[in-house]
mmCIF file of C-alpha atoms in Angstrom:
data_model
loop_
_atom_site.group_PDB
_atom_site.id
_atom_site.type_symbol
_atom_site.label_atom_id
_atom_site.label_comp_id
_atom_site.label_asym_id
_atom_site.label_seq_id
_atom_site.Cartn_x
_atom_site.Cartn_y
_atom_site.Cartn_z
ATOM 1 C CA MET L 295 7.918 -17.707 -65.133
ATOM 2 C CA THR L 296 7.835 -16.725 -68.798
ATOM 3 C CA THR L 297 10.145 -18.914 -70.857
ATOM 4 C CA PRO L 298 11.245 -18.203 -74.448
ATOM 5 C CA GLN L 299 9.092 -21.101 -75.649
ATOM 6 C CA LEU L 300 6.045 -19.662 -73.889
ATOM 7 C CA ALA L 301 6.667 -16.198 -75.333
ATOM 8 C CA ILE L 302 6.920 -17.625 -78.850
ATOM 9 C CA ALA L 303 3.784 -19.735 -78.363
ATOM 10 C CA LYS L 304 1.885 -16.690 -77.118
ATOM 11 C CA VAL L 305 2.902 -14.670 -80.167
ATOM 12 C CA ASN L 306 1.889 -17.489 -82.519
ATOM 13 C CA PHE L 307 -1.438 -17.874 -80.747
ATOM 14 C CA SER L 308 -2.126 -14.142 -81.037
ATOM 15 C CA ALA L 309 -1.185 -14.189 -84.725
ATOM 16 C CA VAL L 310 -3.826 -16.846 -85.386
ATOM 17 C CA LEU L 311 -6.444 -14.841 -83.498
ATOM 18 C CA PHE L 312 -5.702 -11.734 -85.554
ATOM 19 C CA ARG L 313 -6.742 -13.538 -88.727
ATOM 20 C CA LYS L 314 -10.244 -13.424 -90.149
ATOM 21 C CA GLU L 315 -11.305 -16.900 -89.031
ATOM 22 C CA PRO L 316 -14.138 -15.987 -89.062
ATOM 23 C CA THR L 317 -13.563 -12.491 -87.652
ATOM 24 C CA PRO L 318 -10.286 -11.028 -86.369
ATOM 25 C CA LEU L 319 -9.967 -10.347 -82.675
ATOM 26 C CA THR L 320 -8.632 -7.160 -81.173
ATOM 27 C CA ARG L 321 -5.742 -6.961 -78.770
ATOM 28 C CA PRO L 322 -7.972 -6.105 -75.765
ATOM 29 C CA GLN L 323 -10.041 -9.218 -76.483
ATOM 30 C CA ILE L 324 -6.917 -11.385 -76.542
ATOM 31 C CA ASP L 325 -5.649 -9.807 -73.338
ATOM 32 C CA SER L 326 -8.978 -10.537 -71.677
ATOM 33 C CA PHE L 327 -8.579 -14.238 -72.512
ATOM 34 C CA HIS L 328 -5.173 -14.400 -70.853
ATOM 35 C CA THR L 329 -6.645 -12.712 -67.793
ATOM 36 C CA LEU L 330 -9.566 -15.143 -67.625
ATOM 37 C CA LEU L 331 -7.282 -18.135 -68.130
ATOM 38 C CA SER L 332 -4.896 -16.934 -65.438
ATOM 39 C CA ASP L 333 -7.789 -16.489 -63.003
ATOM 40 C CA ALA L 334 -9.135 -19.968 -63.745
ATOM 41 C CA ILE L 335 -5.707 -21.560 -63.305
ATOM 42 C CA SER L 336 -4.937 -19.714 -60.078
ATOM 43 C CA LYS L 337 -8.401 -20.270 -58.587
ATOM 44 C CA CYS L 338 -10.333 -23.051 -60.279
ATOM 45 C CA SER L 339 -13.754 -21.920 -59.097
ATOM 46 C CA PRO L 340 -16.918 -22.651 -61.120
ATOM 47 C CA ALA L 341 -17.345 -18.959 -61.921
ATOM 48 C CA ASN L 342 -13.788 -18.548 -63.240
ATOM 49 C CA VAL L 343 -13.970 -21.739 -65.291
ATOM 50 C CA GLN L 344 -17.333 -20.720 -66.756
ATOM 51 C CA LYS L 345 -16.014 -17.307 -67.822
ATOM 52 C CA CYS L 346 -12.963 -18.809 -69.493
ATOM 53 C CA LYS L 347 -15.060 -21.495 -71.189
ATOM 54 C CA ARG L 348 -17.527 -18.908 -72.471
ATOM 55 C CA TRP L 349 -14.697 -16.917 -74.071
ATOM 56 C CA ILE L 350 -13.404 -20.069 -75.766
ATOM 57 C CA LEU L 351 -16.860 -20.927 -77.081
ATOM 58 C CA ASP L 352 -17.462 -17.422 -78.405
ATOM 59 C CA HIS L 353 -14.116 -16.844 -80.119
ATOM 60 C CA LEU L 354 -12.339 -20.152 -80.796
ATOM 61 C CA CYS L 355 -14.737 -23.018 -81.471
ATOM 62 C CA ALA L 356 -15.777 -21.762 -84.903
ATOM 63 C CA SER L 357 -12.206 -22.061 -86.227
ATOM 64 C CA PRO L 358 -10.260 -25.367 -86.175
ATOM 65 C CA ALA L 359 -7.000 -23.440 -86.590
ATOM 66 C CA ARG L 360 -7.708 -21.413 -83.459
ATOM 67 C CA VAL L 361 -8.520 -24.531 -81.437
ATOM 68 C CA ALA L 362 -5.274 -26.185 -82.529
ATOM 69 C CA ALA L 363 -3.350 -23.005 -81.681
ATOM 70 C CA LEU L 364 -5.006 -22.977 -78.251
ATOM 71 C CA GLY L 365 -3.771 -26.510 -77.603
ATOM 72 C CA LYS L 366 -0.195 -25.612 -78.538
ATOM 73 C CA TYR L 367 -0.277 -22.542 -76.327
ATOM 74 C CA LEU L 368 -1.604 -24.528 -73.357
ATOM 75 C CA VAL L 369 1.184 -27.083 -73.818
ATOM 76 C CA ALA L 370 3.797 -24.312 -73.677
ATOM 77 C CA LEU L 371 2.045 -22.745 -70.680
ATOM 78 C CA SER L 372 1.931 -26.049 -68.814
ATOM 79 C CA SER L 373 5.568 -26.760 -69.640
ATOM 80 C CA SER L 374 6.639 -23.395 -68.213
ATOM 81 C CA MET L 375 5.077 -24.359 -64.871
ATOM 82 C CA THR L 376 7.372 -27.365 -64.382
ATOM 83 C CA GLY L 377 9.931 -26.488 -61.748
ATOM 84 C CA ASP L 378 8.352 -23.064 -61.289
ATOM 85 C CA ALA L 379 8.985 -21.967 -57.724
ATOM 86 C CA ALA L 380 6.716 -19.184 -56.562
ATOM 87 C CA VAL L 381 8.987 -17.062 -54.380
ATOM 88 C CA GLY L 382 7.036 -14.608 -52.274
ATOM 89 C CA VAL L 383 3.852 -15.217 -54.291
ATOM 90 C CA ARG L 384 0.867 -17.113 -52.930
ATOM 91 C CA ARG L 385 -0.521 -19.318 -55.673
ATOM 92 C CA PRO L 386 -1.242 -23.012 -56.226
ATOM 93 C CA SER L 387 1.540 -25.463 -56.907
ATOM 94 C CA ALA L 388 2.629 -26.337 -60.425
ATOM 95 C CA LYS L 389 0.829 -29.691 -60.454
ATOM 96 C CA ARG L 390 -2.450 -28.091 -59.355
ATOM 97 C CA ARG L 391 -2.200 -25.403 -62.014
ATOM 98 C CA GLN L 392 -1.500 -28.017 -64.678
ATOM 99 C CA LEU L 393 -4.537 -29.948 -63.463
ATOM 100 C CA HIS L 394 -6.643 -26.787 -63.666
ATOM 101 C CA ILE L 395 -5.688 -26.380 -67.335
ATOM 102 C CA LEU L 396 -7.164 -29.821 -68.002
ATOM 103 C CA TYR L 397 -10.290 -28.895 -66.034
ATOM 104 C CA VAL L 398 -10.841 -25.820 -68.216
ATOM 105 C CA LEU L 399 -10.470 -27.956 -71.336
ATOM 106 C CA ASN L 400 -12.810 -30.567 -69.868
ATOM 107 C CA ASP L 401 -15.540 -27.969 -69.383
ATOM 108 C CA ALA L 402 -15.165 -26.739 -72.970
ATOM 109 C CA ILE L 403 -15.149 -30.318 -74.299
ATOM 110 C CA TYR L 404 -18.293 -31.172 -72.333
ATOM 111 C CA HIS L 405 -20.165 -28.124 -73.619
ATOM 112 C CA THR L 406 -19.228 -28.633 -77.282
ATOM 113 C CA SER L 407 -19.665 -32.409 -77.345
ATOM 114 C CA SER L 408 -22.670 -32.964 -75.062
ATOM 115 C CA ARG L 409 -24.663 -29.757 -75.422
ATOM 116 C CA GLN L 410 -23.790 -28.532 -78.905
ATOM 117 C CA HIS L 411 -23.143 -32.039 -80.300
ATOM 118 C CA ASN L 412 -20.077 -30.715 -82.062
ATOM 119 C CA ALA L 413 -17.041 -32.998 -82.006
ATOM 120 C CA GLY L 414 -14.822 -30.506 -83.827
ATOM 121 C CA PHE L 415 -13.342 -28.959 -80.695
ATOM 122 C CA ALA L 416 -12.390 -32.327 -79.181
ATOM 123 C CA LYS L 417 -10.931 -33.499 -82.485
ATOM 124 C CA GLU L 418 -8.656 -30.469 -82.834
ATOM 125 C CA ILE L 419 -7.560 -30.410 -79.198
ATOM 126 C CA GLU L 420 -6.722 -34.116 -78.890
ATOM 127 C CA GLY L 421 -3.291 -33.624 -80.473
ATOM 128 C CA SER L 422 -2.181 -31.590 -77.442
ATOM 129 C CA LEU L 423 -3.567 -33.907 -74.757
ATOM 130 C CA PRO L 424 -0.609 -36.362 -74.592
ATOM 131 C CA SER L 425 1.829 -33.531 -73.874
ATOM 132 C CA LEU L 426 -0.489 -32.007 -71.273
ATOM 133 C CA PHE L 427 -0.881 -35.350 -69.494
ATOM 134 C CA ARG L 428 2.867 -36.065 -69.593
ATOM 135 C CA GLN L 429 3.564 -32.782 -67.868
ATOM 136 C CA ALA L 430 0.741 -33.242 -65.354
ATOM 137 C CA ALA L 431 1.913 -36.797 -64.544
ATOM 138 C CA SER L 432 5.576 -35.861 -64.082
ATOM 139 C CA PHE L 433 5.311 -35.475 -60.296
ATOM 140 C CA GLN L 434 6.475 -38.234 -57.992
ATOM 141 C CA ASN L 435 4.722 -39.377 -54.818
ATOM 142 C CA SER L 436 1.433 -37.671 -55.696
ATOM 143 C CA PRO L 437 -1.264 -40.363 -55.423
ATOM 144 C CA LYS L 438 -4.164 -37.922 -55.005
ATOM 145 C CA HIS L 439 -3.048 -35.927 -58.008
ATOM 146 C CA MET L 440 -2.742 -39.062 -60.143
ATOM 147 C CA SER L 441 -6.159 -40.204 -58.953
ATOM 148 C CA LYS L 442 -7.728 -36.958 -60.172
ATOM 149 C CA LEU L 443 -6.135 -37.417 -63.584
ATOM 150 C CA GLY L 444 -7.416 -40.991 -63.706
ATOM 151 C CA ASN L 445 -10.948 -39.868 -62.826
ATOM 152 C CA LEU L 446 -10.829 -37.317 -65.618
ATOM 153 C CA LEU L 447 -9.856 -40.014 -68.120
ATOM 154 C CA SER L 448 -12.635 -42.276 -66.840
ATOM 155 C CA LEU L 449 -15.143 -39.486 -67.445
ATOM 156 C CA TRP L 450 -13.888 -38.982 -70.987
ATOM 157 C CA ASP L 451 -14.056 -42.709 -71.633
ATOM 158 C CA ASP L 452 -17.621 -42.978 -70.332
ATOM 159 C CA GLU L 453 -18.833 -39.979 -72.332
ATOM 160 C CA ARG L 454 -17.015 -41.100 -75.508
ATOM 161 C CA TYR L 455 -15.400 -37.729 -76.049
ATOM 162 C CA PHE L 456 -12.334 -39.368 -77.617
ATOM 163 C CA SER L 457 -11.469 -42.647 -79.248
ATOM 164 C CA PRO L 458 -10.638 -45.613 -76.986
ATOM 165 C CA ASP L 459 -7.118 -45.746 -78.411
ATOM 166 C CA LEU L 460 -6.375 -42.173 -77.346
ATOM 167 C CA VAL L 461 -7.786 -42.747 -73.863
ATOM 168 C CA GLN L 462 -5.669 -45.884 -73.529
ATOM 169 C CA ASP L 463 -2.556 -43.971 -74.581
ATOM 170 C CA LEU L 464 -3.287 -41.355 -71.937
ATOM 171 C CA ARG L 465 -3.719 -44.085 -69.315
ATOM 172 C CA ASP L 466 -0.333 -45.499 -70.290
ATOM 173 C CA ILE L 467 1.172 -42.065 -69.763
ATOM 174 C CA LEU L 468 -0.300 -41.939 -66.264
ATOM 175 C CA ARG L 469 1.059 -45.377 -65.415
ATOM 176 C CA ALA L 470 4.529 -44.427 -66.635
ATOM 177 C CA GLY L 471 4.498 -41.283 -64.507
ATOM 178 C CA PRO L 472 7.638 -39.116 -64.694
ATOM 179 C CA GLN L 473 9.330 -41.644 -66.995
ATOM 180 C CA SER L 474 6.881 -40.765 -69.777
ATOM 181 C CA LEU L 475 8.043 -37.145 -69.834
ATOM 182 C CA THR L 476 11.710 -38.180 -69.788
ATOM 183 C CA ALA L 477 11.162 -40.639 -72.625
ATOM 184 C CA ALA L 478 9.334 -38.015 -74.678
ATOM 185 C CA GLN L 479 12.161 -35.508 -74.195
ATOM 186 C CA THR L 480 14.741 -38.120 -75.198
ATOM 187 C CA THR L 481 12.770 -38.942 -78.327
ATOM 188 C CA THR L 482 12.532 -35.263 -79.213
ATOM 189 C CA ASP L 483 16.264 -34.733 -78.743
ATOM 190 C CA ASP L 484 17.060 -37.760 -80.894
ATOM 191 C CA ALA L 485 14.737 -36.510 -83.611
ATOM 192 C CA LYS L 486 16.412 -33.094 -83.585
ATOM 193 C CA ALA L 487 19.859 -34.664 -83.741
ATOM 194 C CA SER L 488 18.912 -36.950 -86.617
ATOM 195 C CA SER L 489 17.298 -34.094 -88.533
ATOM 196 C CA GLY L 490 20.410 -31.980 -88.007
ATOM 197 C CA GLN L 491 22.652 -34.737 -89.315
ATOM 198 C CA ALA L 492 20.378 -35.297 -92.286
ATOM 199 C CA SER L 493 20.341 -31.620 -93.158
ATOM 200 C CA GLY L 494 24.122 -31.449 -92.829
ATOM 201 C CA ALA L 495 24.582 -34.443 -95.084
ATOM 202 C CA ARG L 496 22.041 -33.162 -97.568
ATOM 203 C CA SER L 497 23.916 -29.985 -98.345
ATOM 204 C CA GLY L 498 27.335 -28.680 -97.488
ATOM 205 C CA ARG L 499 26.219 -25.068 -97.512
ATOM 206 C CA GLU L 500 23.477 -23.176 -95.736
ATOM 207 C CA ALA L 501 20.102 -22.595 -97.297
ATOM 208 C CA PRO L 502 19.749 -19.010 -98.532
ATOM 209 C CA TYR L 503 17.660 -16.500 -96.638
ATOM 210 C CA LEU L 504 14.564 -15.669 -98.675
ATOM 211 C CA LEU L 505 12.602 -12.430 -98.590
ATOM 212 C CA PRO L 506 8.802 -12.583 -98.675
ATOM 213 C CA SER L 507 6.858 -10.577 -101.194
ATOM 214 C CA MET L 508 5.150 -8.621 -98.409
ATOM 215 C CA HIS L 509 6.023 -7.683 -94.828
ATOM 216 C CA GLY L 510 2.803 -7.519 -92.844
ATOM 217 C CA ASP L 511 -0.740 -8.774 -93.205
ATOM 218 C CA PRO L 512 -2.970 -6.503 -95.340
ATOM 219 C CA ARG L 513 -6.010 -7.655 -93.352
ATOM 220 C CA LEU L 514 -4.693 -6.176 -90.111
ATOM 221 C CA SER L 515 -5.193 -2.662 -88.849
ATOM 222 C CA TRP L 516 -2.305 -0.224 -88.970
ATOM 223 C CA TYR L 517 -1.579 -0.541 -85.237
ATOM 224 C CA ASP L 518 -1.225 -4.349 -85.498
ATOM 225 C CA LEU L 519 1.280 -4.243 -88.367
ATOM 226 C CA PRO L 520 5.011 -4.718 -87.714
ATOM 227 C CA ALA L 521 6.825 -1.570 -86.680
ATOM 228 C CA ALA L 522 8.888 -1.592 -89.890
ATOM 229 C CA ASN L 523 5.770 -0.545 -91.819
ATOM 230 C CA TRP L 524 5.988 2.845 -90.093
ATOM 231 C CA LEU L 525 9.456 3.655 -91.408
ATOM 232 C CA PRO L 526 8.395 5.137 -94.784
ATOM 233 C CA HIS L 527 6.131 7.588 -92.937
ATOM 234 C CA LEU L 528 8.617 8.800 -90.319
ATOM 235 C CA THR L 529 10.301 12.093 -91.189
ATOM 236 C CA PRO L 530 13.506 12.874 -89.257
ATOM 237 C CA ASN L 531 13.373 15.991 -87.075
ATOM 238 C CA SER L 532 9.730 16.579 -87.931
ATOM 239 C CA THR L 533 6.622 16.807 -85.782
ATOM 240 C CA LYS L 534 4.301 16.056 -88.680
ATOM 241 C CA PRO L 535 1.907 13.267 -87.644
ATOM 242 C CA MET L 536 1.550 10.064 -89.615
ATOM 243 C CA HIS L 537 -1.629 9.261 -91.514
ATOM 244 C CA PRO L 538 -2.911 5.852 -90.350
ATOM 245 C CA ASP L 539 -4.675 5.235 -93.665
ATOM 246 C CA MET L 540 -1.338 5.370 -95.487
ATOM 247 C CA ILE L 541 0.389 2.757 -93.294
ATOM 248 C CA LYS L 542 0.272 -0.415 -95.370
ATOM 249 C CA PRO L 543 2.369 -3.621 -95.517
ATOM 250 C CA LEU L 544 5.731 -3.168 -97.181
ATOM 251 C CA GLN L 545 6.112 -4.566 -100.680
ATOM 252 C CA LEU L 546 9.406 -6.445 -101.015
ATOM 253 C CA ALA L 547 11.249 -8.035 -103.902
ATOM 254 C CA SER L 548 10.798 -11.704 -103.114
ATOM 255 C CA GLY L 549 13.844 -13.886 -103.512
ATOM 256 C CA PRO L 550 17.232 -14.439 -101.876
ATOM 257 C CA ALA L 551 18.266 -11.700 -99.469
ATOM 258 C CA ASP L 552 21.494 -9.795 -100.008
ATOM 259 C CA LYS L 553 24.568 -10.582 -97.951
ATOM 260 C CA ALA L 554 24.277 -7.556 -95.669
ATOM 261 C CA LEU L 555 20.706 -8.401 -94.671
ATOM 262 C CA ALA L 556 21.496 -12.089 -94.198
ATOM 263 C CA GLN L 557 24.470 -11.203 -92.012
ATOM 264 C CA ALA L 558 22.291 -8.876 -89.920
ATOM 265 C CA VAL L 559 19.818 -11.719 -89.341
ATOM 266 C CA LYS L 560 22.639 -14.071 -88.355
ATOM 267 C CA ASP L 561 24.020 -11.514 -85.907
ATOM 268 C CA LEU L 562 20.584 -11.088 -84.357
ATOM 269 C CA LEU L 563 20.118 -14.840 -83.955
ATOM 270 C CA ARG L 564 23.572 -15.128 -82.413
ATOM 271 C CA ASP L 565 22.749 -12.381 -79.921
ATOM 272 C CA VAL L 566 19.489 -14.102 -78.963
ATOM 273 C CA GLU L 567 21.332 -17.391 -78.555
ATOM 274 C CA SER L 568 23.843 -15.732 -76.257
ATOM 275 C CA ILE L 569 20.993 -14.497 -74.050
ATOM 276 C CA TYR L 570 19.281 -17.840 -73.464
ATOM 277 C CA SER L 571 22.168 -20.274 -73.914
ATOM 278 C CA LYS L 572 24.489 -20.904 -70.989
ATOM 279 C CA GLU L 573 27.152 -22.413 -73.244
ATOM 280 C CA ALA L 574 27.346 -19.411 -75.571
ATOM 281 C CA THR L 575 30.483 -17.383 -74.843
ATOM 282 C CA GLY L 576 30.497 -15.048 -77.842
ATOM 283 C CA ASP L 577 33.326 -14.419 -80.263
ATOM 284 C CA LYS L 578 36.626 -15.294 -78.595
ATOM 285 C CA ASP L 579 38.585 -13.109 -81.032
ATOM 286 C CA GLN L 580 36.941 -9.927 -79.726
ATOM 287 C CA LEU L 581 37.846 -8.044 -76.567
ATOM 288 C CA VAL L 582 34.600 -7.378 -74.689
ATOM 289 C CA ASP L 583 34.478 -5.022 -71.716
ATOM 290 C CA LEU L 584 32.049 -2.847 -69.746
ATOM 291 C CA ASN L 585 32.219 0.938 -69.745
ATOM 292 C CA GLU L 586 31.186 3.378 -67.020
ATOM 293 C CA MET L 587 27.484 3.089 -67.904
ATOM 294 C CA GLY L 588 27.501 -0.697 -67.792
ATOM 295 C CA GLU L 589 27.329 -1.038 -71.564
ATOM 296 C CA GLN L 590 28.941 -4.063 -73.156
ATOM 297 C CA VAL L 591 31.490 -2.705 -75.616
ATOM 298 C CA ILE L 592 33.921 -4.293 -78.064
ATOM 299 C CA ILE L 593 37.379 -2.704 -77.938
ATOM 300 C CA ASP L 594 40.057 -2.713 -80.591
ATOM 301 C CA GLU L 595 43.083 -4.383 -79.015
ATOM 302 C CA ILE L 596 45.540 -2.216 -80.959
ATOM 303 C CA THR L 597 44.048 1.274 -80.774
ATOM 304 C CA GLY L 598 41.813 0.844 -77.732
ATOM 305 C CA ASP L 599 38.869 2.429 -79.552
ATOM 306 C CA ILE L 600 35.305 1.198 -79.149
ATOM 307 C CA ILE L 601 34.303 -0.535 -82.369
ATOM 308 C CA GLY L 602 31.006 -2.140 -81.358
ATOM 309 C CA GLY L 603 28.831 -3.514 -78.612
ATOM 310 C CA THR L 604 25.506 -2.756 -77.010
ATOM 311 C CA THR L 605 24.193 0.553 -75.714
ATOM 312 C CA TYR L 606 22.221 1.638 -72.683
ATOM 313 C CA TYR L 607 19.495 3.046 -74.926
ATOM 314 C CA GLY L 608 18.706 -0.225 -76.701
ATOM 315 C CA TRP L 609 19.729 1.100 -80.132
ATOM 316 C CA SER L 610 22.793 0.089 -82.087
ATOM 317 C CA ARG L 611 25.980 1.967 -81.331
ATOM 318 C CA GLY L 612 26.302 3.259 -84.881
ATOM 319 C CA PHE L 613 22.769 4.653 -84.792
ATOM 320 C CA CYS L 614 23.368 6.388 -81.443
ATOM 321 C CA GLU L 615 26.586 7.973 -82.678
ATOM 322 C CA LYS L 616 24.826 9.162 -85.822
ATOM 323 C CA MET L 617 22.041 10.776 -83.799
ATOM 324 C CA LYS L 618 24.529 12.423 -81.440
ATOM 325 C CA GLN L 619 26.466 13.849 -84.379
ATOM 326 C CA ARG L 620 23.275 15.143 -85.973
ATOM 327 C CA LYS L 621 22.285 16.809 -82.708
ATOM 328 C CA LYS L 622 25.740 18.332 -82.398
ATOM 329 C CA ASN L 623 25.601 19.694 -85.937
ATOM 330 C CA ALA L 624 22.149 21.123 -85.285
ATOM 331 C CA LYS L 625 23.497 23.031 -82.286
ATOM 332 C CA LEU L 626 26.642 24.307 -83.990
ATOM 333 C CA GLY L 627 25.093 25.036 -87.376
ATOM 334 C CA PRO L 628 23.155 28.288 -86.753
ATOM 335 C CA THR L 629 25.890 29.732 -84.486
ATOM 336 C CA SER L 630 28.681 29.113 -86.940
ATOM 337 C CA ARG L 631 26.649 30.454 -89.841
ATOM 338 C CA GLY L 632 25.761 33.583 -87.873
ATOM 339 C CA ARG L 633 29.413 34.094 -86.970
ATOM 340 C CA GLU L 634 30.418 33.750 -90.612
ATOM 341 C CA ARG L 635 27.803 36.282 -91.680
ATOM 342 C CA SER L 636 28.944 38.769 -89.046
ATOM 343 C CA GLN L 637 32.574 38.367 -90.085
ATOM 344 C CA ALA L 638 31.692 38.790 -93.745
ATOM 345 C CA SER L 639 29.657 41.926 -93.058
ATOM 346 C CA SER L 640 32.438 43.413 -90.922
ATOM 347 C CA ARG L 641 34.956 42.771 -93.686
ATOM 348 C CA SER L 642 32.678 44.436 -96.233
ATOM 349 C CA ARG L 643 32.208 47.529 -94.037
ATOM 350 C CA SER L 644 35.825 48.056 -92.984
ATOM 351 C CA PRO L 645 37.033 49.873 -96.181
ATOM 352 C CA LEU L 646 34.141 52.320 -95.984
ATOM 353 C CA GLN L 647 34.813 53.056 -92.357
ATOM 354 C CA ALA L 648 38.526 53.717 -93.027
ATOM 355 C CA ALA L 649 37.946 56.098 -95.954
ATOM 356 C CA LYS L 650 36.900 59.724 -95.508
ATOM 357 C CA ILE L 651 33.718 60.516 -97.278
ATOM 358 C CA VAL L 652 33.913 64.025 -98.798
ATOM 359 C CA PRO L 653 30.763 65.566 -100.215
ATOM 360 C CA ARG L 654 30.988 66.228 -103.930
ATOM 361 C CA GLN L 655 31.305 69.904 -104.955
ATOM 362 C CA PRO L 656 29.386 71.200 -107.948
ATOM 363 C CA GLU L 657 31.514 71.739 -111.056
ATOM 364 C CA PRO L 658 32.057 75.374 -112.272
ATOM 365 C CA GLY L 659 30.107 76.329 -115.353
ATOM 366 C CA PRO L 660 28.111 79.157 -116.949
ATOM 367 C CA GLN L 661 25.546 80.635 -114.676
ATOM 368 C CA PRO L 662 22.033 80.908 -115.986
ATOM 369 C CA LYS L 663 21.097 84.433 -117.063
ATOM 370 C CA SER L 664 18.237 86.090 -115.323
ATOM 371 C CA GLN L 665 15.485 87.066 -117.687
ATOM 372 C CA SER L 666 14.356 90.708 -117.389
ATOM 373 C CA TRP L 667 11.020 92.005 -118.493
ATOM 374 C CA PRO L 668 10.604 95.497 -119.945
ATOM 375 C CA GLU L 669 8.929 98.031 -117.798
ATOM 376 C CA PRO L 670 5.643 99.236 -118.984
#
């Protein structure tokens, strides 16, 4: 099951891979990694683990930032498996899949540390190991599963992949079992609450929304840039193709955003919160209803007119109405103009048709004299 946290982690992981560290990866290459990882997690065979490890060695080990991003993504992936019930799908249980994630990491750690004698991968990935072990050890009454985790830690301790302090912390997590995950979540919630109180006490007003100087990464190809970079090259009602070489990141005036843009961002965040939050009920002052197409509309209580809401097409209601009006004008425009021209021409011809046209007679005048020649 894809959670919002997993979707965000996947986007962040892809963003790191698109950078030139040392060379940017393409989208098919990133998709191939997710396929290999999914195969290794679903069926932890030596062949699947070797393929996934080889991809990690070829594309991630040279960049510490990519290794750290991999660890964060695996934490989000493992967290999404907790309580994941596979309905109608034959696949391993959540605890086995979380264990397989650690097995894939173990193979990559062994290759980099023992064969390549490079401790960089293990150093960058160790920050994600406590969270991975908390999630893997959160299952009750699983002695065989806990024994496998303990054997993995014993191997790491014997091979000196990590410091003894880190290995001891991971052993403590295993001994605590499900309580370690509960304690970590409580600590995280307390930290968020304290940070929220501190930010509220620090300032009575919200921090302003700031615009960056550029929207998009100039190192990326045109097809990897945000969709907003296409807007300057789209011509309404035109079939003229865009030139990929001209699609560049947008240059913005950095600084505080105007009120309209800030309000649009707030509305978007509120809509997203209403999707994933069970407590969100929307604005109580607005009358929300469903129309015949199942669209959520906001109705004016006095006039009964639709003043807002979502649309079936996925666009804003104002944009859809604008496009419909433009299409309507395009249909009525040529017909009405042709009718006006025909009426104008008929009005201009009507006086001529009513009048009798009489041919003009030549005026009387002196007739030319015929010239006579004398006879011989």
